[in-house]
């Protein structure tokens, strides 16, 4: 009976040891089966930008294969917005963007293959806001110089000054005339 119990114990131990020994291998191998994901996008999903970006930059959780990296930008009018092919550096895929694109809703679409051969596809949208009109500058009026009379280098004196000067001249002339008249009388009368 003891032999049977020992045998059963050995079989049970073998049944438990093998799964326990294989468990770390299963957990260690799990990341290899994980899917590659988009970690960040620039511009980000649902972002609102003040002007169109110069590049689209996507960063994934695993390194990408440049041969199979496809990224597209669709402008608000449905036209392609890319200015060239995507460039892959490690986990990052960069797409140059055409200059002068209009405001509106843009779509970034991607299909890339990670280094382990896993394909990843997806898309997201972002918006470029309409630029606010530049404030118009109101020209400040330029003061116009006072008009000068080209025939005279000195300005005309005000009217009361002319009247007073004329009156003094007449008084002086009258005084001279009276004085001359008295002198004549004095000479003739003496």
PDB file of C-alpha atoms in Angstrom:
ATOM      1  CA  UNK A   1       0.000   0.000   0.000  1.00  0.00           C
ATOM      2  CA  UNK A   2       2.887   2.255   0.702  1.00  0.00           C
ATOM      3  CA  UNK A   3       4.214   1.598  -2.755  1.00  0.00           C
ATOM      4  CA  UNK A   4       0.945   2.727  -4.278  1.00  0.00           C
ATOM      5  CA  UNK A   5       0.909   5.911  -2.232  1.00  0.00           C
ATOM      6  CA  UNK A   6       4.491   6.697  -3.206  1.00  0.00           C
ATOM      7  CA  UNK A   7       3.729   6.139  -6.792  1.00  0.00           C
ATOM      8  CA  UNK A   8       0.640   8.374  -6.650  1.00  0.00           C
ATOM      9  CA  UNK A   9       2.644  11.070  -4.874  1.00  0.00           C
ATOM     10  CA  UNK A  10       5.345  10.977  -7.592  1.00  0.00           C
ATOM     11  CA  UNK A  11       2.763  11.247 -10.366  1.00  0.00           C
ATOM     12  CA  UNK A  12       1.024  14.122  -8.585  1.00  0.00           C
ATOM     13  CA  UNK A  13       4.353  15.890  -8.029  1.00  0.00           C
ATOM     14  CA  UNK A  14       5.279  15.556 -11.684  1.00  0.00           C
ATOM     15  CA  UNK A  15       1.891  16.910 -12.692  1.00  0.00           C
ATOM     16  CA  UNK A  16       2.382  19.959 -10.493  1.00  0.00           C
ATOM     17  CA  UNK A  17       6.070  20.588 -11.213  1.00  0.00           C
ATOM     18  CA  UNK A  18       5.754  20.808 -14.984  1.00  0.00           C
ATOM     19  CA  UNK A  19       3.038  23.532 -15.006  1.00  0.00           C
ATOM     20  CA  UNK A  20       4.769  25.475 -12.233  1.00  0.00           C
ATOM     21  CA  UNK A  21       8.060  25.367 -14.120  1.00  0.00           C
ATOM     22  CA  UNK A  22       6.406  26.454 -17.391  1.00  0.00           C
ATOM     23  CA  UNK A  23       4.442  29.351 -15.807  1.00  0.00           C
ATOM     24  CA  UNK A  24       7.342  31.855 -15.866  1.00  0.00           C
ATOM     25  CA  UNK A  25       7.952  31.050 -19.524  1.00  0.00           C
ATOM     26  CA  UNK A  26       4.304  31.732 -20.369  1.00  0.00           C
ATOM     27  CA  UNK A  27       4.287  35.066 -18.524  1.00  0.00           C
ATOM     28  CA  UNK A  28       7.653  36.098 -20.000  1.00  0.00           C
ATOM     29  CA  UNK A  29       6.472  35.341 -23.522  1.00  0.00           C
ATOM     30  CA  UNK A  30       3.244  37.322 -23.130  1.00  0.00           C
ATOM     31  CA  UNK A  31       4.628  40.730 -24.301  1.00  0.00           C
ATOM     32  CA  UNK A  32       5.663  39.130 -27.593  1.00  0.00           C
ATOM     33  CA  UNK A  33       1.981  38.412 -28.235  1.00  0.00           C
ATOM     34  CA  UNK A  34       0.853  41.952 -27.311  1.00  0.00           C
ATOM     35  CA  UNK A  35      -0.340  44.212 -30.119  1.00  0.00           C
ATOM     36  CA  UNK A  36       1.634  47.279 -31.132  1.00  0.00           C
ATOM     37  CA  UNK A  37      -0.293  50.445 -30.270  1.00  0.00           C
ATOM     38  CA  UNK A  38      -0.132  54.106 -31.186  1.00  0.00           C
ATOM     39  CA  UNK A  39       1.230  55.806 -28.053  1.00  0.00           C
ATOM     40  CA  UNK A  40       1.153  59.472 -29.131  1.00  0.00           C
ATOM     41  CA  UNK A  41       0.367  61.532 -32.191  1.00  0.00           C
ATOM     42  CA  UNK A  42       1.390  65.090 -32.928  1.00  0.00           C
ATOM     43  CA  UNK A  43      -0.949  66.825 -33.498  1.00  0.00           C
ATOM     44  CA  UNK A  44      -2.884  64.739 -30.987  1.00  0.00           C
ATOM     45  CA  UNK A  45      -6.260  63.151 -31.592  1.00  0.00           C
ATOM     46  CA  UNK A  46      -9.082  65.749 -31.352  1.00  0.00           C
ATOM     47  CA  UNK A  47      -6.519  68.563 -30.977  1.00  0.00           C
ATOM     48  CA  UNK A  48      -7.388  72.074 -32.101  1.00  0.00           C
ATOM     49  CA  UNK A  49      -4.424  73.771 -33.750  1.00  0.00           C
ATOM     50  CA  UNK A  50      -4.031  77.455 -34.594  1.00  0.00           C
ATOM     51  CA  UNK A  51      -2.227  76.674 -37.867  1.00  0.00           C
ATOM     52  CA  UNK A  52      -1.497  73.565 -39.972  1.00  0.00           C
ATOM     53  CA  UNK A  53       1.408  71.458 -38.666  1.00  0.00           C
ATOM     54  CA  UNK A  54       4.659  71.111 -40.600  1.00  0.00           C
ATOM     55  CA  UNK A  55       4.847  67.378 -39.828  1.00  0.00           C
ATOM     56  CA  UNK A  56       2.704  64.544 -38.483  1.00  0.00           C
ATOM     57  CA  UNK A  57       4.601  62.551 -35.862  1.00  0.00           C
ATOM     58  CA  UNK A  58       3.316  59.166 -34.654  1.00  0.00           C
ATOM     59  CA  UNK A  59       5.033  57.202 -31.875  1.00  0.00           C
ATOM     60  CA  UNK A  60       4.193  53.519 -31.409  1.00  0.00           C
ATOM     61  CA  UNK A  61       4.807  51.093 -28.542  1.00  0.00           C
ATOM     62  CA  UNK A  62       7.223  48.995 -30.663  1.00  0.00           C
ATOM     63  CA  UNK A  63       9.795  49.702 -33.340  1.00  0.00           C
ATOM     64  CA  UNK A  64       8.438  49.998 -36.870  1.00  0.00           C
ATOM     65  CA  UNK A  65       9.615  48.563 -40.170  1.00  0.00           C
ATOM     66  CA  UNK A  66      10.253  51.446 -42.570  1.00  0.00           C
ATOM     67  CA  UNK A  67       9.421  49.305 -45.583  1.00  0.00           C
ATOM     68  CA  UNK A  68       5.796  48.890 -44.509  1.00  0.00           C
ATOM     69  CA  UNK A  69       5.085  52.251 -42.869  1.00  0.00           C
ATOM     70  CA  UNK A  70       2.176  54.039 -44.516  1.00  0.00           C
ATOM     71  CA  UNK A  71       0.841  57.322 -43.094  1.00  0.00           C
ATOM     72  CA  UNK A  72      -1.565  59.645 -44.884  1.00  0.00           C
ATOM     73  CA  UNK A  73      -2.973  63.070 -44.114  1.00  0.00           C
ATOM     74  CA  UNK A  74      -6.304  64.044 -45.655  1.00  0.00           C
ATOM     75  CA  UNK A  75      -7.067  67.775 -45.818  1.00  0.00           C
ATOM     76  CA  UNK A  76     -10.562  69.234 -45.224  1.00  0.00           C
ATOM     77  CA  UNK A  77     -11.201  69.354 -48.980  1.00  0.00           C
ATOM     78  CA  UNK A  78     -10.430  65.610 -49.290  1.00  0.00           C
ATOM     79  CA  UNK A  79      -7.069  66.186 -50.964  1.00  0.00           C
ATOM     80  CA  UNK A  80      -3.827  64.577 -49.700  1.00  0.00           C
ATOM     81  CA  UNK A  81      -1.896  66.826 -47.314  1.00  0.00           C
ATOM     82  CA  UNK A  82       1.444  64.993 -47.268  1.00  0.00           C
ATOM     83  CA  UNK A  83       4.530  66.554 -48.837  1.00  0.00           C
ATOM     84  CA  UNK A  84       6.482  63.316 -49.136  1.00  0.00           C
ATOM     85  CA  UNK A  85       6.904  59.764 -47.844  1.00  0.00           C
ATOM     86  CA  UNK A  86       6.857  58.860 -44.141  1.00  0.00           C
ATOM     87  CA  UNK A  87      10.227  58.465 -42.408  1.00  0.00           C
ATOM     88  CA  UNK A  88      10.715  55.806 -39.699  1.00  0.00           C
ATOM     89  CA  UNK A  89      13.129  56.177 -36.798  1.00  0.00           C
ATOM     90  CA  UNK A  90      12.752  53.383 -34.243  1.00  0.00           C
ATOM     91  CA  UNK A  91       9.225  53.678 -32.803  1.00  0.00           C
ATOM     92  CA  UNK A  92       8.468  57.028 -34.498  1.00  0.00           C
ATOM     93  CA  UNK A  93       7.012  57.654 -37.952  1.00  0.00           C
ATOM     94  CA  UNK A  94       7.175  61.247 -39.289  1.00  0.00           C
ATOM     95  CA  UNK A  95       5.232  62.561 -42.283  1.00  0.00           C
ATOM     96  CA  UNK A  96       6.047  65.962 -43.861  1.00  0.00           C
ATOM     97  CA  UNK A  97       3.012  68.198 -44.512  1.00  0.00           C
ATOM     98  CA  UNK A  98       2.380  70.511 -47.479  1.00  0.00           C
ATOM     99  CA  UNK A  99       2.644  74.209 -46.587  1.00  0.00           C
ATOM    100  CA  UNK A 100      -0.354  76.533 -46.856  1.00  0.00           C
ATOM    101  CA  UNK A 101      -3.135  74.029 -46.160  1.00  0.00           C
ATOM    102  CA  UNK A 102      -6.572  75.466 -45.270  1.00  0.00           C
ATOM    103  CA  UNK A 103      -8.321  75.489 -41.909  1.00  0.00           C
ATOM    104  CA  UNK A 104     -10.758  72.676 -41.119  1.00  0.00           C
ATOM    105  CA  UNK A 105     -10.877  69.034 -40.013  1.00  0.00           C
ATOM    106  CA  UNK A 106      -7.929  66.782 -40.936  1.00  0.00           C
ATOM    107  CA  UNK A 107      -7.688  62.986 -40.837  1.00  0.00           C
ATOM    108  CA  UNK A 108      -4.475  61.085 -40.067  1.00  0.00           C
ATOM    109  CA  UNK A 109      -4.553  57.478 -41.274  1.00  0.00           C
ATOM    110  CA  UNK A 110      -1.815  54.936 -40.681  1.00  0.00           C
ATOM    111  CA  UNK A 111      -0.923  51.338 -41.445  1.00  0.00           C
ATOM    112  CA  UNK A 112       2.421  50.260 -40.093  1.00  0.00           C
ATOM    113  CA  UNK A 113       4.109  46.951 -39.413  1.00  0.00           C
ATOM    114  CA  UNK A 114       6.077  46.533 -36.202  1.00  0.00           C
ATOM    115  CA  UNK A 115       9.463  44.840 -36.133  1.00  0.00           C
ATOM    116  CA  UNK A 116       7.820  41.572 -34.985  1.00  0.00           C
ATOM    117  CA  UNK A 117       5.656  41.590 -38.145  1.00  0.00           C
ATOM    118  CA  UNK A 118       2.466  42.762 -36.494  1.00  0.00           C
ATOM    119  CA  UNK A 119       0.363  45.132 -38.690  1.00  0.00           C
ATOM    120  CA  UNK A 120      -1.300  48.109 -36.981  1.00  0.00           C
ATOM    121  CA  UNK A 121      -3.951  50.288 -38.625  1.00  0.00           C
ATOM    122  CA  UNK A 122      -5.948  53.223 -37.363  1.00  0.00           C
ATOM    123  CA  UNK A 123      -6.923  56.836 -37.878  1.00  0.00           C
ATOM    124  CA  UNK A 124      -7.834  59.942 -35.949  1.00  0.00           C
ATOM    125  CA  UNK A 125      -8.870  63.546 -36.561  1.00  0.00           C
ATOM    126  CA  UNK A 126      -7.640  66.960 -35.499  1.00  0.00           C
ATOM    127  CA  UNK A 127      -8.757  70.490 -36.401  1.00  0.00           C
ATOM    128  CA  UNK A 128      -6.982  73.591 -37.655  1.00  0.00           C
ATOM    129  CA  UNK A 129      -8.888  76.689 -36.571  1.00  0.00           C
ATOM    130  CA  UNK A 130      -9.656  79.543 -38.923  1.00  0.00           C
ATOM    131  CA  UNK A 131      -7.049  82.257 -38.379  1.00  0.00           C
ATOM    132  CA  UNK A 132      -8.448  85.380 -36.762  1.00  0.00           C
ATOM    133  CA  UNK A 133      -8.291  88.359 -39.099  1.00  0.00           C
ATOM    134  CA  UNK A 134      -5.347  90.600 -38.407  1.00  0.00           C
ATOM    135  CA  UNK A 135      -6.378  93.837 -36.740  1.00  0.00           C
ATOM    136  CA  UNK A 136      -6.538  96.637 -39.247  1.00  0.00           C
ATOM    137  CA  UNK A 137      -4.539  99.663 -38.351  1.00  0.00           C
ATOM    138  CA  UNK A 138      -6.342 102.956 -38.641  1.00  0.00           C
ATOM    139  CA  UNK A 139      -3.951 105.469 -40.092  1.00  0.00           C
ATOM    140  CA  UNK A 140      -3.346 108.387 -37.784  1.00  0.00           C
ATOM    141  CA  UNK A 141      -4.001 111.700 -39.504  1.00  0.00           C
ATOM    142  CA  UNK A 142      -0.890 113.632 -40.340  1.00  0.00           C
ATOM    143  CA  UNK A 143      -1.086 117.236 -39.172  1.00  0.00           C
ATOM    144  CA  UNK A 144      -1.036 119.638 -42.075  1.00  0.00           C
ATOM    145  CA  UNK A 145       1.369 122.526 -41.690  1.00  0.00           C
ATOM    146  CA  UNK A 146      -0.096 125.999 -41.394  1.00  0.00           C
ATOM    147  CA  UNK A 147      -0.252 127.853 -44.687  1.00  0.00           C
ATOM    148  CA  UNK A 148       2.205 130.613 -45.099  1.00  0.00           C
ATOM    149  CA  UNK A 149       2.010 133.434 -47.580  1.00  0.00           C
ATOM    150  CA  UNK A 150       4.966 133.128 -49.891  1.00  0.00           C
ATOM    151  CA  UNK A 151       5.022 136.878 -50.669  1.00  0.00           C
ATOM    152  CA  UNK A 152       5.609 137.957 -47.091  1.00  0.00           C
ATOM    153  CA  UNK A 153       8.128 136.621 -44.645  1.00  0.00           C
ATOM    154  CA  UNK A 154       6.373 138.146 -41.620  1.00  0.00           C
ATOM    155  CA  UNK A 155       2.761 137.620 -40.753  1.00  0.00           C
ATOM    156  CA  UNK A 156       0.253 140.481 -40.980  1.00  0.00           C
ATOM    157  CA  UNK A 157      -0.304 142.230 -37.633  1.00  0.00           C
ATOM    158  CA  UNK A 158      -3.757 141.984 -36.079  1.00  0.00           C
ATOM    159  CA  UNK A 159      -6.301 144.684 -36.976  1.00  0.00           C
ATOM    160  CA  UNK A 160      -6.386 146.554 -33.582  1.00  0.00           C
ATOM    161  CA  UNK A 161      -2.599 147.030 -33.694  1.00  0.00           C
ATOM    162  CA  UNK A 162      -2.903 148.597 -37.152  1.00  0.00           C
ATOM    163  CA  UNK A 163      -5.668 150.913 -35.964  1.00  0.00           C
ATOM    164  CA  UNK A 164      -3.708 152.064 -32.898  1.00  0.00           C
ATOM    165  CA  UNK A 165      -0.532 152.629 -34.911  1.00  0.00           C
ATOM    166  CA  UNK A 166      -2.475 154.580 -37.515  1.00  0.00           C
ATOM    167  CA  UNK A 167      -4.112 156.722 -34.828  1.00  0.00           C
ATOM    168  CA  UNK A 168      -0.745 157.502 -33.185  1.00  0.00           C
ATOM    169  CA  UNK A 169       0.662 158.456 -36.566  1.00  0.00           C
ATOM    170  CA  UNK A 170      -2.209 160.883 -37.156  1.00  0.00           C
ATOM    171  CA  UNK A 171      -1.768 162.409 -33.688  1.00  0.00           C
ATOM    172  CA  UNK A 172       1.914 162.852 -34.244  1.00  0.00           C
ATOM    173  CA  UNK A 173       1.285 164.423 -37.624  1.00  0.00           C
ATOM    174  CA  UNK A 174      -1.289 166.764 -36.083  1.00  0.00           C
ATOM    175  CA  UNK A 175       1.116 167.704 -33.271  1.00  0.00           C
ATOM    176  CA  UNK A 176       3.878 168.477 -35.734  1.00  0.00           C
ATOM    177  CA  UNK A 177       1.475 170.584 -37.773  1.00  0.00           C
ATOM    178  CA  UNK A 178       0.325 172.569 -34.714  1.00  0.00           C
ATOM    179  CA  UNK A 179       3.889 173.109 -33.592  1.00  0.00           C
ATOM    180  CA  UNK A 180       4.909 174.382 -36.997  1.00  0.00           C
ATOM    181  CA  UNK A 181       1.931 176.687 -37.139  1.00  0.00           C
ATOM    182  CA  UNK A 182       2.722 178.225 -33.714  1.00  0.00           C
ATOM    183  CA  UNK A 183       6.276 178.769 -34.673  1.00  0.00           C
ATOM    184  CA  UNK A 184       5.313 180.660 -37.747  1.00  0.00           C
ATOM    185  CA  UNK A 185       2.975 182.857 -35.812  1.00  0.00           C
ATOM    186  CA  UNK A 186       5.556 183.542 -33.250  1.00  0.00           C
ATOM    187  CA  UNK A 187       8.025 184.596 -35.846  1.00  0.00           C
ATOM    188  CA  UNK A 188       5.611 186.717 -37.800  1.00  0.00           C
ATOM    189  CA  UNK A 189       3.930 188.204 -34.824  1.00  0.00           C
ATOM    190  CA  UNK A 190       6.979 189.352 -32.999  1.00  0.00           C
TER     191      UNK A 190
END
